[in-house]
Amino acid sequence: MSFCHGLRLLYSQLSLFSKELNRPWYRYVSNSLALSSEKRASDFSSFVARTNTCGELSSAHVGQEVTLCGWIQYQRQGLFLVLRDFQGLTQIIIPQDEAHSHVKKVLYDAPVESVVRVTGTVISRPPGQKNPRMPTGDIEVKVKTAEVLNSCKKLPFEIKDFIKKSEALRMQYRYLDLRSFQMQHNLRLRSQMVMKMREYLCNLHGKRNISSEYLFLSPLPYQGAKEFVVPSRLPGRFYCLPQSPQQFKQLLMVGGLDRYFQVARCYRDEGSKPDRQPEFTQIDIEMSFVNQAGIQRLIEGLLQYSWPNERGLITTPFPSMSYAEALAKYGTDKPDTRFGMKIIDVSDVFRNVEIGFVQNAVVKPQGSVKAICVPQGATHLQKKDFESLKESAKSQFNQEVLHLILKPDESLKSPLSKFLSEEQQSELIQALKVQADDVVLLAAGEHEKVCSVLGNMRLESANLLESRGLVLRDPTAFHFLWVVDFPLFLPKEENPAELESAHHPFTAPHPSDTSLIYSEPAKVRSQHYDLVLNGSEIGGGSIRIHNAELQRFVLETVLKEDPELLSHLLEALKCGAPPHGGIALGLDRLICLVAGAPSIRDVIAFPKSFKGRDLMSNTPDYITPEELEPYHIQVAWPASEAEANKN
């Protein structure tokens, strides 16, 4: 078999590899790393034992002698291998002549994923053998010398993105998962965006990057999520890891720092979700002498400046919507505005309909009948889907949901239809703009509860429709939205007669509602604002209370909390605290959405599992009584674990 014929045969064996190279995200990262600047290329290879990276060589390098270092991605029959590093891939031709038999043996014997260094000459690929899907597809390197820097054992999975791996396995061997193109792309994207954010905040807007401390005061009873407790050597005294630098950044404003930011590590003692981790990262910002509009303009400019070119342009200003409108139209304070299916109030249609649960709803002060229209629901959804939606509404919200189908003859198919006159049916169809084979989901009851259940049905229905091939949400679109005018306080779930902070107790009341805080605090709107992207909250902030007496009143009288827990902050506010406000962007969630990743764990180098565990190092782990002794702590074991420890 001739050498060229052998190469053609081997190319046909790389179909899976070609599929991987043809993925859009791979083309994005490859193209962004195929650098034409010699200066940039030399920077990558400064101070290291190589002349070039595996992603930068092109026809311009033909004839040059180069040294490359990387991992063996593929090796075929001793004829060639593909070398990979952080920047890309290069095909290496293994010499077949007797003079280089040692080089051939070194590379032939090296297992896949071994680390090698090769030196050779850049040559053009033969006609017909160029690979347009690789930035380096016009060339290959003919090896003269080779050295295995470290051999690789058999791995628990192949380092190829098209190989399916469970998330638990990926996290157990995270140091291997990080070698994948997808993970390298995500972390590189994260790094690039953070660098641009720093540049925008520091160089263009004069902000100071100040790191706050991690060991802080013990948990405060009014805070929702729990904090991680850290023991000290003082008996019975503990630190906590802060959920955010909220108090620190307010104190920095009192200290006259005026413009602060940090890429802040934050902690919550709770399990993981696709968009939540026990430890997470925020872009944390605070400014003095600012209002809500100023914070929003800053963030819009920040995102515009740091936004990757490959994700298209984002236009500002972002649209804004009140909390009340978001709840009424979408059933949530973080609406996904990429598709319709808005909630419509149809109470007037049903006001004189003799149906018990409907009448019970509409006669109450906050009662209503609302509905959403699911386009082509009768075509794409099955009976089991409707049953699943109704069961979800019942189990999550204790709320009944009915469905109606508009048949092609424009009649309604539903047990409800016999209670509706032709005129009422026509009004319902017109109000919801129902078309043939659309499905109407209808609920009756208290306004907020009905909105919440239909908001949930809206998202679940969209997921079902898209799983059947109907595209409702453009995966390449990015819809930003400011949600404003939140309530300052909400009734406590366990005791509705008492109030709790809707966000946190440092949020200032809306200027128009300040007087109400002393008489009707439940009606007060706040100067809080959330930034929503494609149905996910990626940021939240507020203008803060800077008056010590107002802050004490909120803590002591409205929230019924001991103000001495925050005596340091109250004292600081008395010392000439300027008006101030800020915001925190959830960096993990933002990068997850920009990268199109299914979970924030895919944009974090070493994430935790759903149960908050590090599967790689098997933490949290036990420590001995001797190690606990300096902290004056003893473990009270549950009966089952105590028995297991004895054995």
mmCIF file of C-alpha atoms in Angstrom, residues 84-448:
data_model
loop_
_atom_site.group_PDB
_atom_site.id
_atom_site.type_symbol
_atom_site.label_atom_id
_atom_site.label_comp_id
_atom_site.label_asym_id
_atom_site.label_seq_id
_atom_site.Cartn_x
_atom_site.Cartn_y
_atom_site.Cartn_z
ATOM 1 C CA ARG A 84 -4.145 18.723 20.337
ATOM 2 C CA ASP A 85 -3.458 21.589 22.707
ATOM 3 C CA PHE A 86 -5.540 24.388 24.220
ATOM 4 C CA GLN A 87 -5.649 26.227 20.904
ATOM 5 C CA GLY A 88 -6.531 23.566 18.375
ATOM 6 C CA LEU A 89 -5.377 20.589 16.327
ATOM 7 C CA THR A 90 -2.502 19.856 13.943
ATOM 8 C CA GLN A 91 -1.981 16.735 11.853
ATOM 9 C CA ILE A 92 1.461 15.154 12.281
ATOM 10 C CA ILE A 93 2.992 12.921 9.595
ATOM 11 C CA ILE A 94 5.115 10.141 11.066
ATOM 12 C CA PRO A 95 8.225 9.461 8.954
ATOM 13 C CA GLN A 96 8.344 6.002 7.378
ATOM 14 C CA ASP A 97 11.998 5.909 6.316
ATOM 15 C CA GLU A 98 14.592 3.835 8.132
ATOM 16 C CA ALA A 99 16.583 6.875 9.242
ATOM 17 C CA HIS A 100 13.682 7.939 11.452
ATOM 18 C CA SER A 101 12.670 4.504 12.714
ATOM 19 C CA HIS A 102 13.218 5.612 16.323
ATOM 20 C CA VAL A 103 10.794 8.529 15.878
ATOM 21 C CA LYS A 104 8.240 6.187 14.312
ATOM 22 C CA LYS A 105 8.502 3.744 17.207
ATOM 23 C CA VAL A 106 8.192 6.487 19.848
ATOM 24 C CA LEU A 107 5.001 7.859 18.324
ATOM 25 C CA TYR A 108 3.562 4.474 17.308
ATOM 26 C CA ASP A 109 3.906 3.111 20.841
ATOM 27 C CA ALA A 110 2.511 6.216 22.571
ATOM 28 C CA PRO A 111 -1.095 5.707 23.749
ATOM 29 C CA VAL A 112 -3.791 8.210 22.873
ATOM 30 C CA GLU A 113 -3.832 11.196 25.302
ATOM 31 C CA SER A 114 -0.103 10.868 25.954
ATOM 32 C CA VAL A 115 1.749 14.183 26.120
ATOM 33 C CA VAL A 116 4.381 14.561 23.382
ATOM 34 C CA ARG A 117 6.740 17.132 21.953
ATOM 35 C CA VAL A 118 7.521 16.956 18.234
ATOM 36 C CA THR A 119 9.807 18.947 15.949
ATOM 37 C CA GLY A 120 9.364 18.938 12.216
ATOM 38 C CA THR A 121 8.731 20.870 9.016
ATOM 39 C CA VAL A 122 5.417 22.385 8.005
ATOM 40 C CA ILE A 123 4.323 21.060 4.597
ATOM 41 C CA SER A 124 1.214 21.511 2.479
ATOM 42 C CA ARG A 125 -1.280 18.677 2.448
ATOM 43 C CA PRO A 126 -1.498 16.773 -0.845
ATOM 44 C CA PRO A 127 -4.182 17.880 -3.334
ATOM 45 C CA GLY A 128 -7.619 16.610 -2.337
ATOM 46 C CA GLN A 129 -6.588 15.954 1.246
ATOM 47 C CA LYS A 130 -7.090 19.421 2.731
ATOM 48 C CA ASN A 131 -9.646 19.651 5.524
ATOM 49 C CA PRO A 132 -11.699 22.881 5.348
ATOM 50 C CA ARG A 133 -13.249 22.130 8.759
ATOM 51 C CA MET A 134 -9.880 22.563 10.486
ATOM 52 C CA PRO A 135 -8.158 25.968 10.702
ATOM 53 C CA THR A 136 -4.922 24.026 10.225
ATOM 54 C CA GLY A 137 -6.458 21.837 7.511
ATOM 55 C CA ASP A 138 -4.220 23.137 4.721
ATOM 56 C CA ILE A 139 -0.986 21.913 6.283
ATOM 57 C CA GLU A 140 0.608 19.096 8.251
ATOM 58 C CA VAL A 141 3.901 18.713 10.058
ATOM 59 C CA LYS A 142 6.424 16.115 8.931
ATOM 60 C CA VAL A 143 8.197 14.999 12.107
ATOM 61 C CA LYS A 144 11.968 14.859 12.519
ATOM 62 C CA THR A 145 12.228 14.294 16.283
ATOM 63 C CA ALA A 146 9.695 13.258 18.917
ATOM 64 C CA GLU A 147 9.637 12.801 22.666
ATOM 65 C CA VAL A 148 6.945 11.353 24.911
ATOM 66 C CA LEU A 149 6.800 13.738 27.879
ATOM 67 C CA ASN A 150 4.296 11.594 29.747
ATOM 68 C CA SER A 151 2.514 8.415 28.727
ATOM 69 C CA CYS A 152 -1.211 8.043 29.398
ATOM 70 C CA LYS A 153 -2.960 5.039 30.913
ATOM 71 C CA LYS A 154 -6.344 3.809 29.668
ATOM 72 C CA LEU A 155 -8.857 6.515 30.559
ATOM 73 C CA PRO A 156 -12.402 6.058 31.927
ATOM 74 C CA PHE A 157 -13.753 7.810 28.802
ATOM 75 C CA GLU A 158 -12.480 9.144 25.498
ATOM 76 C CA ILE A 159 -11.704 12.864 25.248
ATOM 77 C CA LYS A 160 -14.101 13.417 22.381
ATOM 78 C CA ASP A 161 -17.222 15.532 22.641
ATOM 79 C CA PHE A 162 -19.367 13.155 20.593
ATOM 80 C CA ILE A 163 -18.758 10.382 23.150
ATOM 81 C CA LYS A 164 -21.682 10.348 25.608
ATOM 82 C CA LYS A 165 -20.667 10.506 29.263
ATOM 83 C CA SER A 166 -22.792 10.768 32.382
ATOM 84 C CA GLU A 167 -22.458 14.015 34.287
ATOM 85 C CA ALA A 168 -21.375 12.107 37.420
ATOM 86 C CA LEU A 169 -18.501 10.512 35.482
ATOM 87 C CA ARG A 170 -17.507 13.850 33.994
ATOM 88 C CA MET A 171 -17.395 15.447 37.430
ATOM 89 C CA GLN A 172 -15.522 12.543 39.003
ATOM 90 C CA TYR A 173 -12.784 12.945 36.379
ATOM 91 C CA ARG A 174 -13.159 16.679 35.873
ATOM 92 C CA TYR A 175 -9.466 17.139 35.051
ATOM 93 C CA LEU A 176 -10.068 14.928 31.993
ATOM 94 C CA ASP A 177 -13.400 16.510 31.081
ATOM 95 C CA LEU A 178 -11.621 19.880 31.013
ATOM 96 C CA ARG A 179 -9.599 18.680 28.019
ATOM 97 C CA SER A 180 -12.721 18.571 25.840
ATOM 98 C CA PHE A 181 -13.187 21.232 23.180
ATOM 99 C CA GLN A 182 -16.560 22.214 24.669
ATOM 100 C CA MET A 183 -15.255 22.814 28.192
ATOM 101 C CA GLN A 184 -12.195 24.655 26.906
ATOM 102 C CA HIS A 185 -14.422 26.817 24.750
ATOM 103 C CA ASN A 186 -16.748 27.626 27.671
ATOM 104 C CA LEU A 187 -13.946 28.540 30.077
ATOM 105 C CA ARG A 188 -12.130 30.591 27.449
ATOM 106 C CA LEU A 189 -15.358 32.462 26.699
ATOM 107 C CA ARG A 190 -15.801 33.109 30.414
ATOM 108 C CA SER A 191 -12.249 34.445 30.716
ATOM 109 C CA GLN A 192 -12.631 36.726 27.703
ATOM 110 C CA MET A 193 -15.913 38.214 28.929
ATOM 111 C CA VAL A 194 -14.588 38.817 32.453
ATOM 112 C CA MET A 195 -11.498 40.551 31.060
ATOM 113 C CA LYS A 196 -13.672 42.835 28.922
ATOM 114 C CA MET A 197 -15.866 43.584 31.940
ATOM 115 C CA ARG A 198 -12.843 44.552 34.016
ATOM 116 C CA GLU A 199 -11.609 46.755 31.192
ATOM 117 C CA TYR A 200 -14.981 48.494 30.888
ATOM 118 C CA LEU A 201 -15.425 49.059 34.616
ATOM 119 C CA CYS A 202 -11.843 50.040 35.501
ATOM 120 C CA ASN A 203 -10.497 51.782 32.425
ATOM 121 C CA LEU A 204 -13.658 53.387 31.047
ATOM 122 C CA HIS A 205 -15.617 54.139 34.215
ATOM 123 C CA GLY A 206 -13.034 54.547 36.951
ATOM 124 C CA LYS A 207 -14.227 51.765 39.228
ATOM 125 C CA ARG A 208 -11.971 50.286 41.886
ATOM 126 C CA ASN A 209 -11.567 46.522 42.084
ATOM 127 C CA ILE A 210 -11.732 45.834 45.841
ATOM 128 C CA SER A 211 -11.855 42.317 47.260
ATOM 129 C CA SER A 212 -14.083 41.790 50.296
ATOM 130 C CA GLU A 213 -13.446 39.208 53.012
ATOM 131 C CA TYR A 214 -14.877 35.690 53.235
ATOM 132 C CA LEU A 215 -15.106 35.225 57.014
ATOM 133 C CA PHE A 216 -18.005 37.330 58.244
ATOM 134 C CA LEU A 217 -20.734 37.439 60.866
ATOM 135 C CA SER A 218 -23.151 34.630 61.752
ATOM 136 C CA PRO A 219 -26.424 33.974 59.883
ATOM 137 C CA LEU A 220 -29.127 36.616 60.162
ATOM 138 C CA PRO A 221 -32.612 35.262 60.761
ATOM 139 C CA TYR A 222 -34.317 37.285 58.044
ATOM 140 C CA GLN A 223 -32.239 35.875 55.207
ATOM 141 C CA GLY A 224 -33.827 33.166 53.055
ATOM 142 C CA ALA A 225 -30.994 30.873 51.975
ATOM 143 C CA LYS A 226 -28.658 29.461 54.609
ATOM 144 C CA GLU A 227 -25.015 30.413 54.939
ATOM 145 C CA PHE A 228 -22.089 28.070 55.455
ATOM 146 C CA VAL A 229 -20.952 28.144 59.079
ATOM 147 C CA VAL A 230 -17.201 28.214 59.790
ATOM 148 C CA PRO A 231 -16.008 27.323 63.328
ATOM 149 C CA SER A 232 -13.465 29.427 65.182
ATOM 150 C CA ARG A 233 -11.213 28.513 68.113
ATOM 151 C CA LEU A 234 -13.307 30.728 70.399
ATOM 152 C CA PRO A 235 -15.805 28.434 72.166
ATOM 153 C CA GLY A 236 -19.299 28.699 70.693
ATOM 154 C CA ARG A 237 -18.360 31.401 68.173
ATOM 155 C CA PHE A 238 -18.592 30.998 64.412
ATOM 156 C CA TYR A 239 -17.932 32.829 61.203
ATOM 157 C CA CYS A 240 -20.060 32.523 58.080
ATOM 158 C CA LEU A 241 -19.212 32.594 54.407
ATOM 159 C CA PRO A 242 -21.208 35.507 52.932
ATOM 160 C CA GLN A 243 -23.959 34.954 50.392
ATOM 161 C CA SER A 244 -22.841 38.219 48.803
ATOM 162 C CA PRO A 245 -20.650 41.222 49.722
ATOM 163 C CA GLN A 246 -23.823 43.287 50.333
ATOM 164 C CA GLN A 247 -22.860 44.845 53.664
ATOM 165 C CA PHE A 248 -19.208 45.228 52.685
ATOM 166 C CA LYS A 249 -19.999 47.198 49.547
ATOM 167 C CA GLN A 250 -22.395 49.495 51.379
ATOM 168 C CA LEU A 251 -19.698 50.149 53.970
ATOM 169 C CA LEU A 252 -17.246 50.931 51.164
ATOM 170 C CA MET A 253 -19.647 53.643 50.005
ATOM 171 C CA VAL A 254 -19.728 55.048 53.541
ATOM 172 C CA GLY A 255 -15.930 54.997 53.352
ATOM 173 C CA GLY A 256 -16.006 57.310 50.333
ATOM 174 C CA LEU A 257 -14.765 54.780 47.747
ATOM 175 C CA ASP A 258 -17.593 55.945 45.437
ATOM 176 C CA ARG A 259 -17.202 53.302 42.703
ATOM 177 C CA TYR A 260 -16.544 49.672 43.612
ATOM 178 C CA PHE A 261 -16.663 46.342 41.841
ATOM 179 C CA GLN A 262 -15.279 42.861 42.267
ATOM 180 C CA VAL A 263 -15.573 39.425 40.723
ATOM 181 C CA ALA A 264 -16.916 38.047 43.980
ATOM 182 C CA ARG A 265 -17.077 34.477 45.239
ATOM 183 C CA CYS A 266 -20.337 33.870 47.105
ATOM 184 C CA TYR A 267 -21.751 30.942 49.067
ATOM 185 C CA ARG A 268 -25.150 29.460 49.899
ATOM 186 C CA ASP A 269 -25.654 26.281 51.904
ATOM 187 C CA GLU A 270 -28.061 24.619 49.496
ATOM 188 C CA GLY A 271 -28.043 21.917 46.855
ATOM 189 C CA SER A 272 -27.356 22.492 43.178
ATOM 190 C CA LYS A 273 -29.762 23.099 40.319
ATOM 191 C CA PRO A 274 -29.011 23.552 36.615
ATOM 192 C CA ASP A 275 -28.677 27.307 37.300
ATOM 193 C CA ARG A 276 -27.459 27.277 40.920
ATOM 194 C CA GLN A 277 -24.389 26.130 42.864
ATOM 195 C CA PRO A 278 -23.465 26.231 46.570
ATOM 196 C CA GLU A 279 -20.485 28.409 45.599
ATOM 197 C CA PHE A 280 -20.892 30.817 42.735
ATOM 198 C CA THR A 281 -19.462 33.987 41.213
ATOM 199 C CA GLN A 282 -20.950 37.466 40.868
ATOM 200 C CA ILE A 283 -19.893 40.615 39.100
ATOM 201 C CA ASP A 284 -20.609 42.849 42.099
ATOM 202 C CA ILE A 285 -21.019 46.615 41.633
ATOM 203 C CA GLU A 286 -21.851 49.557 43.908
ATOM 204 C CA MET A 287 -21.855 53.317 43.291
ATOM 205 C CA SER A 288 -22.570 56.463 45.291
ATOM 206 C CA PHE A 289 -24.841 59.309 44.149
ATOM 207 C CA VAL A 290 -26.594 57.095 41.597
ATOM 208 C CA ASN A 291 -30.193 56.293 40.732
ATOM 209 C CA GLN A 292 -31.858 53.250 39.216
ATOM 210 C CA ALA A 293 -31.566 54.533 35.648
ATOM 211 C CA GLY A 294 -27.824 55.115 36.109
ATOM 212 C CA ILE A 295 -27.212 51.541 37.269
ATOM 213 C CA GLN A 296 -29.228 50.178 34.349
ATOM 214 C CA ARG A 297 -27.286 52.244 31.794
ATOM 215 C CA LEU A 298 -23.990 51.067 33.274
ATOM 216 C CA ILE A 299 -24.978 47.396 33.048
ATOM 217 C CA GLU A 300 -26.313 47.741 29.512
ATOM 218 C CA GLY A 301 -23.022 49.298 28.451
ATOM 219 C CA LEU A 302 -21.045 46.638 30.324
ATOM 220 C CA LEU A 303 -22.833 43.792 28.559
ATOM 221 C CA GLN A 304 -22.602 45.486 25.168
ATOM 222 C CA TYR A 305 -18.860 46.039 25.614
ATOM 223 C CA SER A 306 -18.092 42.491 26.793
ATOM 224 C CA TRP A 307 -20.523 40.644 24.512
ATOM 225 C CA PRO A 308 -18.803 38.140 22.145
ATOM 226 C CA ASN A 309 -18.936 39.208 18.503
ATOM 227 C CA GLU A 310 -19.871 35.672 17.496
ATOM 228 C CA ARG A 311 -23.136 35.966 19.438
ATOM 229 C CA GLY A 312 -24.379 38.928 17.425
ATOM 230 C CA LEU A 313 -25.090 42.489 18.504
ATOM 231 C CA ILE A 314 -27.228 43.411 21.484
ATOM 232 C CA THR A 315 -29.160 46.639 21.355
ATOM 233 C CA THR A 316 -29.761 49.038 24.209
ATOM 234 C CA PRO A 317 -31.628 50.273 26.117
ATOM 235 C CA PHE A 318 -33.161 47.000 27.258
ATOM 236 C CA PRO A 319 -36.962 46.998 27.531
ATOM 237 C CA SER A 320 -38.466 47.385 30.990
ATOM 238 C CA MET A 321 -41.543 45.852 32.600
ATOM 239 C CA SER A 322 -43.109 46.233 36.027
ATOM 240 C CA TYR A 323 -43.339 43.260 38.363
ATOM 241 C CA ALA A 324 -47.149 43.503 38.250
ATOM 242 C CA GLU A 325 -47.179 43.387 34.430
ATOM 243 C CA ALA A 326 -44.704 40.489 34.295
ATOM 244 C CA LEU A 327 -46.844 38.479 36.700
ATOM 245 C CA ALA A 328 -50.088 39.309 34.884
ATOM 246 C CA LYS A 329 -48.798 38.503 31.374
ATOM 247 C CA TYR A 330 -46.238 35.756 32.018
ATOM 248 C CA GLY A 331 -46.964 34.428 35.520
ATOM 249 C CA THR A 332 -43.401 35.012 36.709
ATOM 250 C CA ASP A 333 -40.971 37.797 37.611
ATOM 251 C CA LYS A 334 -38.450 36.428 35.099
ATOM 252 C CA PRO A 335 -40.420 36.077 31.865
ATOM 253 C CA ASP A 336 -39.028 34.490 28.716
ATOM 254 C CA THR A 337 -40.119 37.003 26.083
ATOM 255 C CA ARG A 338 -38.818 35.035 23.105
ATOM 256 C CA PHE A 339 -42.287 33.588 22.494
ATOM 257 C CA GLY A 340 -45.925 34.540 23.005
ATOM 258 C CA MET A 341 -48.576 32.448 24.792
ATOM 259 C CA LYS A 342 -49.269 35.336 27.163
ATOM 260 C CA ILE A 343 -51.805 35.054 29.962
ATOM 261 C CA ILE A 344 -55.142 36.664 29.100
ATOM 262 C CA ASP A 345 -57.810 37.637 31.625
ATOM 263 C CA VAL A 346 -61.142 36.174 30.436
ATOM 264 C CA SER A 347 -63.128 36.860 33.614
ATOM 265 C CA ASP A 348 -65.723 38.904 31.708
ATOM 266 C CA VAL A 349 -66.451 35.979 29.393
ATOM 267 C CA PHE A 350 -67.145 33.670 32.339
ATOM 268 C CA ARG A 351 -68.821 36.139 34.675
ATOM 269 C CA ASN A 352 -72.326 34.789 33.985
ATOM 270 C CA VAL A 353 -71.382 31.176 33.321
ATOM 271 C CA GLU A 354 -73.057 28.729 35.718
ATOM 272 C CA ILE A 355 -69.973 26.748 36.696
ATOM 273 C CA GLY A 356 -69.324 26.456 40.422
ATOM 274 C CA PHE A 357 -65.541 26.873 40.590
ATOM 275 C CA VAL A 358 -65.678 29.760 38.106
ATOM 276 C CA GLN A 359 -68.341 31.622 40.047
ATOM 277 C CA ASN A 360 -66.454 31.064 43.305
ATOM 278 C CA ALA A 361 -63.436 32.720 41.707
ATOM 279 C CA VAL A 362 -64.979 35.749 40.031
ATOM 280 C CA VAL A 363 -67.058 36.876 43.034
ATOM 281 C CA LYS A 364 -63.938 37.254 45.216
ATOM 282 C CA PRO A 365 -62.116 40.644 45.261
ATOM 283 C CA GLN A 366 -58.875 39.126 43.901
ATOM 284 C CA GLY A 367 -60.618 36.375 41.920
ATOM 285 C CA SER A 368 -60.247 35.965 38.172
ATOM 286 C CA VAL A 369 -60.424 33.547 35.269
ATOM 287 C CA LYS A 370 -57.362 33.497 33.036
ATOM 288 C CA ALA A 371 -56.123 31.435 30.110
ATOM 289 C CA ILE A 372 -53.274 30.865 27.690
ATOM 290 C CA CYS A 373 -53.467 29.683 24.101
ATOM 291 C CA VAL A 374 -51.081 26.856 23.144
ATOM 292 C CA PRO A 375 -50.534 27.068 19.353
ATOM 293 C CA GLN A 376 -51.123 23.801 17.493
ATOM 294 C CA GLY A 377 -51.465 22.032 20.826
ATOM 295 C CA ALA A 378 -54.032 19.557 19.495
ATOM 296 C CA THR A 379 -51.637 18.556 16.708
ATOM 297 C CA HIS A 380 -48.509 18.126 18.802
ATOM 298 C CA LEU A 381 -49.762 17.208 22.277
ATOM 299 C CA GLN A 382 -51.323 13.941 23.374
ATOM 300 C CA LYS A 383 -53.826 13.031 26.059
ATOM 301 C CA LYS A 384 -51.012 12.033 28.433
ATOM 302 C CA ASP A 385 -49.457 15.485 27.988
ATOM 303 C CA PHE A 386 -52.646 17.223 29.113
ATOM 304 C CA GLU A 387 -52.876 14.867 32.077
ATOM 305 C CA SER A 388 -49.250 15.630 32.966
ATOM 306 C CA LEU A 389 -49.873 19.392 32.783
ATOM 307 C CA LYS A 390 -52.939 19.117 35.011
ATOM 308 C CA GLU A 391 -51.114 16.923 37.516
ATOM 309 C CA SER A 392 -48.240 19.432 37.638
ATOM 310 C CA ALA A 393 -50.700 22.262 38.352
ATOM 311 C CA LYS A 394 -52.352 20.231 41.093
ATOM 312 C CA SER A 395 -49.161 19.042 42.791
ATOM 313 C CA GLN A 396 -47.214 22.325 42.598
ATOM 314 C CA PHE A 397 -49.987 24.899 43.008
ATOM 315 C CA ASN A 398 -53.027 22.954 44.252
ATOM 316 C CA GLN A 399 -54.843 24.467 41.291
ATOM 317 C CA GLU A 400 -57.241 22.953 38.747
ATOM 318 C CA VAL A 401 -56.499 23.586 35.062
ATOM 319 C CA LEU A 402 -58.973 22.810 32.272
ATOM 320 C CA HIS A 403 -58.231 22.536 28.582
ATOM 321 C CA LEU A 404 -60.319 23.392 25.512
ATOM 322 C CA ILE A 405 -59.550 22.577 21.855
ATOM 323 C CA LEU A 406 -60.728 24.608 18.882
ATOM 324 C CA LYS A 407 -61.713 22.091 16.212
ATOM 325 C CA PRO A 408 -61.338 22.823 12.467
ATOM 326 C CA ASP A 409 -65.083 23.573 12.281
ATOM 327 C CA GLU A 410 -64.435 26.363 14.869
ATOM 328 C CA SER A 411 -66.356 24.624 17.639
ATOM 329 C CA LEU A 412 -64.845 24.106 21.088
ATOM 330 C CA LYS A 413 -64.142 20.591 22.276
ATOM 331 C CA SER A 414 -64.413 20.617 26.069
ATOM 332 C CA PRO A 415 -66.817 19.642 28.875
ATOM 333 C CA LEU A 416 -67.026 23.409 29.481
ATOM 334 C CA SER A 417 -68.484 24.157 26.051
ATOM 335 C CA LYS A 418 -72.010 23.079 27.023
ATOM 336 C CA PHE A 419 -72.015 25.831 29.662
ATOM 337 C CA LEU A 420 -70.997 28.514 27.171
ATOM 338 C CA SER A 421 -73.343 30.183 24.736
ATOM 339 C CA GLU A 422 -72.260 30.648 21.130
ATOM 340 C CA GLU A 423 -71.638 34.304 21.873
ATOM 341 C CA GLN A 424 -69.439 33.447 24.902
ATOM 342 C CA GLN A 425 -67.508 30.872 22.883
ATOM 343 C CA SER A 426 -66.922 33.475 20.179
ATOM 344 C CA GLU A 427 -65.766 36.028 22.782
ATOM 345 C CA LEU A 428 -63.327 33.506 24.242
ATOM 346 C CA ILE A 429 -61.908 32.612 20.818
ATOM 347 C CA GLN A 430 -61.547 36.274 19.909
ATOM 348 C CA ALA A 431 -59.967 37.262 23.243
ATOM 349 C CA LEU A 432 -57.308 34.551 22.967
ATOM 350 C CA LYS A 433 -56.957 34.731 19.147
ATOM 351 C CA VAL A 434 -57.475 30.969 19.017
ATOM 352 C CA GLN A 435 -57.030 29.193 15.688
ATOM 353 C CA ALA A 436 -57.903 25.689 14.564
ATOM 354 C CA ASP A 437 -56.123 22.948 16.569
ATOM 355 C CA ASP A 438 -54.972 25.420 19.220
ATOM 356 C CA VAL A 439 -55.449 24.429 22.849
ATOM 357 C CA VAL A 440 -56.670 26.756 25.601
ATOM 358 C CA LEU A 441 -55.497 26.121 29.173
ATOM 359 C CA LEU A 442 -57.804 27.799 31.663
ATOM 360 C CA ALA A 443 -57.654 28.366 35.432
ATOM 361 C CA ALA A 444 -59.798 30.250 37.939
ATOM 362 C CA GLY A 445 -58.967 31.564 41.394
ATOM 363 C CA GLU A 446 -56.952 34.205 43.201
ATOM 364 C CA HIS A 447 -55.073 36.488 40.770
ATOM 365 C CA GLU A 448 -51.454 35.754 41.757
#
